[in-house]
Amino acid sequence: MSCYTLPFSSRTFTLSSLQSDRHTVHSQPLTTTATSSAKPLSESRSQDSWVESLRFQARSNHFREAIFTYIQMTQADIPPDNFAFPAVLKAVAGLQDLNFGKQIHAHVFKFGYASSSVTVANTLVNMYGKCGDVGEVYKVFERITERDQVSWNSVIAALCRFQEWELALEAFQLMLFENVAPSSFTLVSVALACSNLPRRDGLRLGKQVHAYSLRTGNWRTYTNNALMSMYAKLGRVGDSRSLFDLFEDRDLVSWNTMISLLSQNDQFLEALLFLRLMVLEGIIPDGVTFASVLPACSHLEMLDRGKEIHVYALKNTNLVENSFVGSALVDMYCNCQQVESGRRVFDGILERSIALFNAMITGYAQNEHDEKALNLFFQMEALDGICPNATTMSSVLPACVSCELFSDKEGMHGYVIKRGLERDRYVQNALMDMYSRMGKIKISKYIFNCMERRDIVSWNTMITGYVICGRHDHALNLLNQMQGVEQEKYGDDECEDEDRVLLKPNSVTLMTVLPGCAALAALAKGKEIHAYAIRHLLASDVAVGSALVDMYGKCGCLNLSRRVFDRMPIKNVITWNVIIMAYGMHGKGEEALELFKNMATEGEKNFSLRPNQVTFIAIFAACSHSGMVENGKKTLILHGTKTSAVLNSVLKELYHLKKGSAVKFSRKNENIKPFESGGETSLEFFSLKTDCSVFVYGSHSKKRPDNLVIGRTYDHHIYDLVEVGVENFRPMESFTYDKKLAPLIGSKPLIAFIGEGFENVEELKHLKEVLIDLLRGEVVENLNLVGLDRVYVCTAISSNRVFLSHCGLRLKKSGTKVPRMELVEMGPSMDLVVRRHRLPNDGLRKEAMKTVRDQPKKKMKNVSQDAVQGKIGKIYMPDQKVGDVALPYKAKGLKRERREAKLKNDDSKHASKKQKENST
């Protein structure tokens, strides 16, 4: 390999460094000797040939080859001119190698083009801007004596690259003062600077730039694209859309800009619609298009549409290898709970960026795969050599606190400090959340107080921390403090800009603090929050509405809870669950069951509204609080005169399964004949003696081999009977299974009935009722899937045959919150053949089905109820004349006057009566 050295530098530049995968072409001195006797390239080539080759390679973005050609050109003693320098400087800028660029700059001085060529100076400004040296940008620009339009465009673009937005606008103003006409490229940079100013100033200046482009006729496609992006960043999406509709020369960048800004402003359906319109107009989407539209599929959980985009990307190799598309695909799959699919996309990308790692770690953390999130985090730096950034840490910290196997949670805080990320607001929010969930609320409060600037997420995180730690009063006080800071610091200005952010409580704040009102029974504060939600149009939010329903229910205002529920435009499964719980807490089981039926009906139309495990827990609790749950019945097990070995094993294992709630007599009973008249007396006597309401009687004969009679009693009288024959019996000993799955004695079983026969055939319907009373356990206050360890499976094989099997329940991880359940058959199992049955008579059925009627509440005269269950009394007060009211000091005179008036009235009546007698 030959080594070529620049004539003006002691540093060397080798071909191996050009072919390396690193972005820097010449980052350190290389000293090698020639190992080949090959002569340099022919020196007979003309200068024009060298320059043309160099310019062609730079235009084709073959930057390494262009630099290598320049080195060969200098080795051949061909002096570069004002056409060669712009080409090689473009290549250096493309590779962003500042050290090599400075050597080229020295070459410019050596050959006398530093001040004589404006073109070379402009390319130097552009090179230093892209290589990140703002000081050299100023120096080179100040040395340009005759600045043209390209000079100003280069310096304005460089200032925008360094995010010096105000300086870029000041340079634009100086450009106008020097009577240099801006071009479309100038307006693109100026629009970018305006979009990053505070909203009010950005809109004012951005509209002036827009008006200037209209007045001067700079109505180019890329100018319109920049203006659309500017309006969108300043919150004027409608203006961006209007601008998009006005011009017809829309290219791929125009469509990408529109789709991206719609997706970034949460207008996901519109973004998908624009993708469809784009394809209909014949514009072929690229990686930027899919990276912009996939977040819309992610937020809307449109998995099928996301898979269609994935298929299109697989057909185009360049899209599959695009890191931005890969990150968006991983995010989409993880948001749609398809974590394994997201991991397959991640594994299929060879050149992984930090954005791709962040998307996968966030997906693991959001789907509660905490251990996998931590493993990938450690792999990112140890194996792939990628240093985590603030986004990485804010994603992995929630997984740290949730992973029980990871004990060094505080050590992650030290790692954050080591990386210099402790001042990042997103990392601070994640640290506050981590310490709050660890119960160390004081550390969370310390981090909160040390924050230089708090956004709405910071306040919400701190309020949530107080609620998690049970300090609901502190949460309410912090909410008041948050509003006070807003009024004191920000006033009533409705303009949100970079330095002034309104900290009004949002939907997350309200749904977080409302459980605190419920826990403290702070009804008045809850009503204040409800009023705030109505004023700020947050009451229609499904999360806020659900929290309000729960708050009113726990504060005792069931009617207000139902009113909020009925007025919600959109309800999810959480909304239905909290209203069912509210009715259950108030002992209204019938109404809770009616709501459950309505929810099931809605679930048939909308899959997301189908009842989940929380719903069943809520309805069970409602029935329990309302006294609508019947306890498991005690079982009496009896032997007949003759029994077979099979029947003895059946009765023995049945007693084992019912251990704790069964009584078994091994003595043979000759007088028991359930279906015959007079043969019921002994059964009723045993029922009274043992206080059992269900009995199993086993007998064996040629006519009815292996016969079981299962029956129920009411008030110790035979209620109904079902006679079955046992066939194909397999005892527990014949099953092999993991003994750890053996159910606990007396545990609550689940009984599953499979087959239409249990709904259509009279005998099987009756058998189902009897089996439920025979097999069910005692009432439990709290239902937990972990406590459910066995299942009785009853399958209707024919119109008179049922297969009964006892199974254990194995819970496995499913990748979601709901575990996957597997049945392990552990015996016994048997076929029950219905031989005959007897239903209860109508009189006994009516007697058994009687329930105590609720006594109607006695109406109280002049008493009513207000909206919050308070009593209001009414008092009748007749009209009174103040002048006729007897005062204390006039009481004696008033009595005397009344007495004299009465005597006078009596005398007048006596005189009129005497006058009538005289006249007659």
Short mmCIF file of N, CA and C in Angstrom, two decimals, residues 436 441 445 461-472 474-475 478:
data_model
loop_
_atom_site.label_atom_id
_atom_site.label_comp_id
_atom_site.label_asym_id
_atom_site.label_seq_id
_atom_site.Cartn_x
_atom_site.Cartn_y
_atom_site.Cartn_z
N SER A 436 -40.55 7.79 44.06
CA SER A 436 -41.90 7.77 44.62
C SER A 436 -42.42 6.34 44.71
N ILE A 441 -40.38 9.36 49.11
CA ILE A 441 -41.01 10.57 48.57
C ILE A 441 -40.19 11.82 48.88
N LYS A 445 -39.21 14.79 46.32
CA LYS A 445 -39.48 16.21 46.58
C LYS A 445 -38.20 17.04 46.46
N THR A 461 -45.98 14.39 37.87
CA THR A 461 -45.19 13.30 38.45
C THR A 461 -45.13 13.43 39.97
N MET A 462 -44.92 14.65 40.45
CA MET A 462 -44.83 14.86 41.90
C MET A 462 -46.18 14.61 42.57
N ILE A 463 -47.27 15.07 41.94
CA ILE A 463 -48.60 14.82 42.50
C ILE A 463 -48.90 13.33 42.52
N THR A 464 -48.54 12.64 41.44
CA THR A 464 -48.74 11.19 41.39
C THR A 464 -47.94 10.49 42.48
N GLY A 465 -46.71 10.97 42.73
CA GLY A 465 -45.89 10.39 43.78
C GLY A 465 -46.54 10.48 45.15
N TYR A 466 -47.13 11.63 45.44
CA TYR A 466 -47.84 11.77 46.71
C TYR A 466 -49.03 10.82 46.81
N VAL A 467 -49.75 10.67 45.71
CA VAL A 467 -50.91 9.77 45.71
C VAL A 467 -50.45 8.33 45.91
N ILE A 468 -49.35 7.93 45.25
CA ILE A 468 -48.85 6.56 45.38
C ILE A 468 -48.45 6.28 46.83
N CYS A 469 -47.85 7.27 47.50
CA CYS A 469 -47.41 7.09 48.88
C CYS A 469 -48.52 7.33 49.89
N GLY A 470 -49.75 7.56 49.40
CA GLY A 470 -50.88 7.74 50.30
C GLY A 470 -50.98 9.10 50.94
N ARG A 471 -50.19 10.07 50.49
CA ARG A 471 -50.24 11.42 51.06
C ARG A 471 -51.16 12.29 50.19
N HIS A 472 -52.44 12.00 50.30
CA HIS A 472 -53.41 12.66 49.42
C HIS A 472 -53.55 14.15 49.75
N HIS A 474 -51.14 16.13 50.75
CA HIS A 474 -50.02 16.81 50.10
C HIS A 474 -50.26 16.96 48.60
N ALA A 475 -50.91 15.96 47.99
CA ALA A 475 -51.20 16.05 46.56
C ALA A 475 -52.15 17.21 46.27
N LEU A 478 -50.29 20.48 46.68
CA LEU A 478 -49.39 20.74 45.56
C LEU A 478 -50.18 21.21 44.33
#
